[in-house]
Coordinates of C-alpha atoms in Angstrom, one line a residue:
M229 CA 19.0 -22.9 1.3
K230 CA 18.7 -25.1 4.8
T231 CA 21.5 -24.9 7.3
R232 CA 22.5 -28.2 9.4
L233 CA 22.3 -27.2 13.3
S234 CA 23.1 -29.4 16.1
V235 CA 21.5 -28.8 19.5
S236 CA 20.6 -30.4 23.1
I237 CA 17.4 -29.9 24.6
D238 CA 15.9 -31.6 27.1
S239 CA 14.3 -35.0 27.0
R240 CA 10.7 -34.3 27.8
L241 CA 10.6 -32.0 25.9
A242 CA 12.0 -33.9 22.6
S243 CA 9.8 -36.3 23.7
R244 CA 7.0 -34.0 23.0
L245 CA 8.5 -33.1 19.7
D246 CA 8.5 -36.7 18.6
S247 CA 4.2 -36.4 19.8
A248 CA 4.1 -32.9 17.5
S249 CA 6.0 -34.5 15.1
A250 CA 4.2 -37.4 14.4
G251 CA 5.9 -40.2 12.7
G252 CA 6.8 -37.0 10.5
S253 CA 10.5 -34.6 10.4
R254 CA 11.5 -33.2 14.2
S255 CA 13.0 -30.7 11.5
A256 CA 10.1 -29.8 10.3
V257 CA 8.8 -29.3 13.9
V258 CA 11.7 -27.2 14.9
E259 CA 11.9 -25.0 12.6
R260 CA 8.5 -23.6 12.4
A261 CA 8.3 -23.0 16.2
L262 CA 11.5 -21.5 15.9
G263 CA 9.7 -19.4 13.2
A264 CA 6.9 -18.2 14.7
F265 CA 9.2 -17.7 18.0
L266 CA 11.0 -14.8 15.8
S267 CA 7.8 -13.6 13.9
A268 CA 6.4 -12.7 17.2
N269 CA 9.7 -11.4 18.7
A270 CA 11.0 -9.8 14.8
T271 CA 10.2 -5.6 16.0
G272 CA 8.4 -2.5 13.2
V273 CA 9.1 1.4 14.3
I274 CA 6.7 3.6 13.3
L275 CA 8.7 7.3 12.8
A276 CA 5.5 10.0 14.3
G277 CA 8.3 12.4 16.1
G278 CA 8.4 15.7 15.2
P279 CA 6.5 18.4 17.3
A280 CA 3.0 17.6 17.2
R281 CA 1.5 20.5 15.4
N282 CA 3.3 20.0 12.5
L283 CA 1.3 16.4 11.9
F284 CA -1.6 17.8 12.6
V285 CA -3.7 18.0 10.0
G286 CA -6.6 21.1 10.9
E287 CA -8.6 20.2 8.2
V288 CA -10.1 17.2 9.8
G289 CA -9.1 17.3 12.8
Q290 CA -6.5 14.8 13.1
Y291 CA -3.0 13.7 13.3
R292 CA -2.1 12.0 10.2
P293 CA -1.4 9.1 11.4
L294 CA -4.7 9.0 12.2
V295 CA -6.6 10.4 9.3
Q296 CA -9.8 8.1 8.4
I297 CA -9.5 7.0 4.9
G298 CA -12.9 5.9 3.4
K299 CA -16.2 7.5 4.2
E300 CA -17.6 4.8 6.1
D301 CA -16.7 3.9 9.9
G302 CA -14.5 1.7 10.3
K303 CA -12.1 2.5 7.5
E304 CA -8.8 2.1 8.3
T305 CA -5.9 4.5 9.1
P306 CA -2.2 5.3 8.4
V307 CA -1.4 4.1 11.8
Q308 CA -3.9 1.0 11.0
N309 CA -2.5 0.5 7.7
I310 CA 1.3 -0.2 9.2
L311 CA 0.2 -2.6 11.5
G312 CA -1.3 -4.6 9.7
R313 CA 1.3 -4.4 6.6
F314 CA 3.5 -5.2 10.1
A315 CA 2.1 -8.4 11.2
Q316 CA 1.8 -9.9 7.5
A317 CA 5.2 -9.7 7.4
G318 CA 5.2 -11.8 10.5
I319 CA 5.9 -9.1 13.0
G320 CA 4.8 -9.1 15.8
R321 CA 5.6 -5.9 17.5
A322 CA 5.6 -2.5 18.1
L323 CA 7.2 0.6 19.3
V324 CA 5.5 3.8 18.2
V325 CA 8.2 6.9 18.1
G326 CA 6.2 10.6 18.8
S327 CA 5.1 13.4 21.2
R328 CA 3.9 13.1 24.0
E329 CA 0.5 14.8 22.0
V330 CA 0.6 12.5 19.1
N331 CA 1.5 9.2 21.3
A332 CA -1.3 9.7 23.6
A333 CA -4.2 10.1 20.3
I334 CA -2.7 7.2 19.0
F335 CA -3.1 5.5 22.1
S336 CA -6.7 6.6 22.5
R337 CA -7.8 5.5 19.3
L338 CA -5.9 1.7 19.5
G339 CA -5.4 0.7 23.2
G340 CA -2.7 -0.7 24.0
G341 CA -3.2 -3.4 21.6
P342 CA -2.6 -5.6 20.1
V343 CA -3.9 -4.6 17.0
S344 CA -4.1 -7.0 13.7
G345 CA -2.0 -8.9 16.9
V346 CA 0.8 -6.6 16.8
S347 CA 1.6 -5.7 20.6
L348 CA 2.2 -1.7 20.8
E349 CA 4.7 0.2 22.9
F350 CA 5.6 4.4 22.9
I351 CA 8.1 5.6 23.3
E352 CA 7.5 9.3 23.9
E353 CA 10.5 11.9 21.9
K354 CA 10.7 15.0 24.4
E355 CA 12.9 16.6 22.4
H356 CA 12.3 17.3 18.4
G357 CA 16.0 16.5 16.7
G358 CA 15.3 15.1 12.8
S359 CA 13.5 12.2 11.8
L360 CA 16.6 10.4 11.9
H361 CA 16.9 11.5 16.0
T362 CA 13.4 9.8 16.1
L363 CA 14.8 6.1 14.9
S364 CA 17.4 6.8 17.1
L365 CA 14.9 6.6 20.0
A366 CA 14.0 3.2 19.2
L367 CA 17.0 2.0 18.2
P368 CA 17.9 0.3 22.0
R369 CA 14.3 -1.7 21.8
A370 CA 14.2 -3.1 18.4
G371 CA 16.9 -5.8 18.2
S372 CA 19.7 -6.1 15.6
E373 CA 17.0 -6.5 12.6
F374 CA 13.5 -4.1 12.5
A375 CA 11.0 -2.9 9.9
F376 CA 10.5 1.2 9.8
A377 CA 7.1 3.0 8.4
A378 CA 6.4 6.8 8.6
C379 CA 3.2 7.0 10.4
D380 CA 1.6 8.7 7.8
H381 CA 2.0 6.3 5.0
Y382 CA -0.8 3.8 3.4
L383 CA 0.7 1.3 2.0
G384 CA -0.8 -0.4 -0.6
F385 CA 1.9 -3.0 -0.7
S386 CA 3.0 -5.8 1.1
L387 CA 6.1 -5.8 3.1
R388 CA 6.8 -9.6 3.7
E389 CA 8.1 -9.8 -0.2
L390 CA 9.9 -6.6 1.1
R391 CA 11.5 -8.3 4.3
E392 CA 12.0 -11.8 2.4
F393 CA 14.1 -10.0 -0.5
H394 CA 16.6 -7.7 2.2
E395 CA 17.1 -11.2 4.6
R396 CA 17.7 -13.2 1.5
A397 CA 20.0 -10.3 0.1
G398 CA 21.7 -9.5 3.8
N399 CA 21.8 -5.7 3.1
P400 CA 22.8 -3.1 5.5
L401 CA 19.2 -1.6 5.1
T402 CA 16.7 -2.4 2.4
L403 CA 13.7 0.5 1.7
G404 CA 10.4 0.0 -0.5
V405 CA 10.8 2.6 -3.9
Y406 CA 7.7 3.2 -5.9
A407 CA 8.3 2.9 -10.2
G408 CA 4.6 4.2 -11.1
T409 CA 3.7 7.3 -12.3
A410 CA 1.3 8.5 -9.7
F411 CA 4.1 10.6 -8.0
E412 CA 5.3 14.3 -8.4
W413 CA 9.5 14.3 -8.8
S414 CA 9.5 17.1 -6.9
K415 CA 7.4 16.4 -3.4
T416 CA 9.3 13.1 -3.0
S417 CA 12.4 11.5 -2.8
V418 CA 13.8 9.5 -6.1
V419 CA 16.4 7.4 -6.4
R420 CA 18.9 5.7 -9.0
M421 CA 19.1 2.1 -9.0
Q422 CA 22.2 -0.8 -10.4
G423 CA 20.3 -4.2 -9.8
S424 CA 18.7 -3.2 -6.1
I425 CA 21.9 -0.8 -5.2
I426 CA 20.5 2.6 -4.9
E427 CA 23.4 4.3 -6.3
K428 CA 21.9 7.9 -6.0
Y429 CA 19.3 9.0 -2.6
W430 CA 18.2 12.5 -3.8
E431 CA 16.0 14.0 -0.8
R432 CA 15.0 17.4 -3.0
P433 CA 15.9 16.9 -5.7
Q434 CA 16.2 19.9 -8.2
K435 CA 15.1 18.6 -11.5
P436 CA 13.6 15.2 -12.1
E437 CA 17.1 12.8 -12.3
S438 CA 14.7 9.7 -12.2
H439 CA 11.4 8.4 -12.2
I440 CA 12.1 6.1 -8.9
V441 CA 10.7 6.7 -5.9
S442 CA 11.2 5.9 -2.1
T443 CA 8.5 5.7 -0.2
M444 CA 9.8 5.7 4.0
A445 CA 9.1 2.3 4.9
G446 CA 12.1 -0.8 4.7
F447 CA 14.1 -3.3 7.1
A448 CA 16.8 -2.1 7.9
N449 CA 19.8 -3.6 10.4
A450 CA 20.8 -1.4 13.3
D451 CA 24.3 -1.4 12.4
A452 CA 23.6 0.2 9.4
F453 CA 23.5 3.6 11.5
Y454 CA 26.9 2.3 13.1
G455 CA 29.3 6.1 13.4
M456 CA 26.3 7.9 12.4
K457 CA 25.5 11.2 14.1
M458 CA 21.7 10.8 14.9
E459 CA 20.1 13.6 14.4
G460 CA 18.5 15.5 11.3
S461 CA 16.3 13.9 8.3
I462 CA 16.3 10.3 7.6
E463 CA 16.1 11.1 4.4
A464 CA 20.2 12.6 4.9
A465 CA 21.0 9.2 6.4
F466 CA 19.9 7.7 3.0
E467 CA 22.2 9.6 0.8
K468 CA 25.1 8.8 2.8
L469 CA 23.8 4.6 2.9
A470 CA 23.9 5.2 -0.6
G471 CA 27.7 7.3 -1.1
R472 CA 28.4 3.8 1.0
G473 CA 26.9 1.6 -1.0
M474 CA 25.1 0.3 1.7
L475 CA 21.4 1.8 0.7
H476 CA 18.6 -1.1 -1.6
G477 CA 15.8 -1.0 -3.0
F478 CA 12.7 -3.5 -3.2
I479 CA 10.7 -2.4 -6.1
V480 CA 7.3 -2.9 -4.4
Q481 CA 3.8 -4.5 -6.2
G482 CA 1.6 -1.7 -5.3
D483 CA 1.1 2.2 -4.7
F484 CA 1.6 4.3 -1.1
V485 CA 0.0 7.5 -0.7
N486 CA 1.5 10.0 2.0
I487 CA -1.1 11.3 4.3
H488 CA -0.7 14.9 4.6
S489 CA -4.8 16.4 3.6
R490 CA -8.0 15.9 2.7
R491 CA -7.8 15.2 -0.8
D492 CA -4.3 12.2 0.3
A493 CA -6.9 10.7 2.3
E494 CA -9.8 11.0 -0.5
T495 CA -6.6 9.2 -2.7
A496 CA -5.8 6.6 -0.3
G497 CA -9.6 5.7 -0.1
R498 CA -10.0 5.0 -4.3
L499 CA -7.3 3.1 -3.1
L500 CA -8.7 1.3 -0.2
H501 CA -11.9 0.6 -3.0
R502 CA -10.2 -0.6 -5.8
Q503 CA -7.8 -3.3 -4.0
P504 CA -9.3 -4.5 -0.4
L505 CA -6.9 -5.1 1.7
D506 CA -7.8 -8.0 4.9
F507 CA -5.7 -6.5 7.5
G508 CA -6.5 -9.6 9.6
H509 CA -9.4 -7.1 11.6

């Protein structure tokens, strides 16, 4: 659907616009330029908060977002995977929110960016108040709409389609949800859906209420959290949003792995080999 806009621009810029359109439509050139500008300024948030020791995987001697996926040198880490997925979704800027130790480790590996064309900014979490508090530290810089992902997720699905769905539907918050069979209900958050609306979100289900699993990746409008006390787990906030009819889900086409151990990394490595992912590196 197209929306008509009326704008006034400098005459010299209009002449350059005509040259760029090469006899075509001015509107098409403006639309492409505006799309590129908005994509470059779109923001993604990587949630890497909590005490550093809680993210350290002792058996591999590394923090979760930096655990090597695959056996060969140069394979992806979860944080590189997320940045690649951000780039595919047209996101040009990432805010990494974590402790000083975790941020320093990521910076040591990736530098200040850009990675896959995505610039990096680091926000230090000095006090640990749960993942919702972690997100709150990014909100003043994230803009009115942003992507988010847990730092230890390895995503085998596209965020581009998820973003398109979120924006097309005008949802307050849209989670990527997984309808496959690779996850145990007792170890993941699950949801019950009616259409795209998540009617119920269970952070820690006591019994298998559903076989649709929530990922920790999605898109949100900042005002979705209006009036909430920004502390505790972000999953608890999702439960509240579901109760208000403000939480939506998009069934992703692909797998994901939470990287908590060497075994998880090996599982993600098999995913990588089964479905090669090109992140533009």
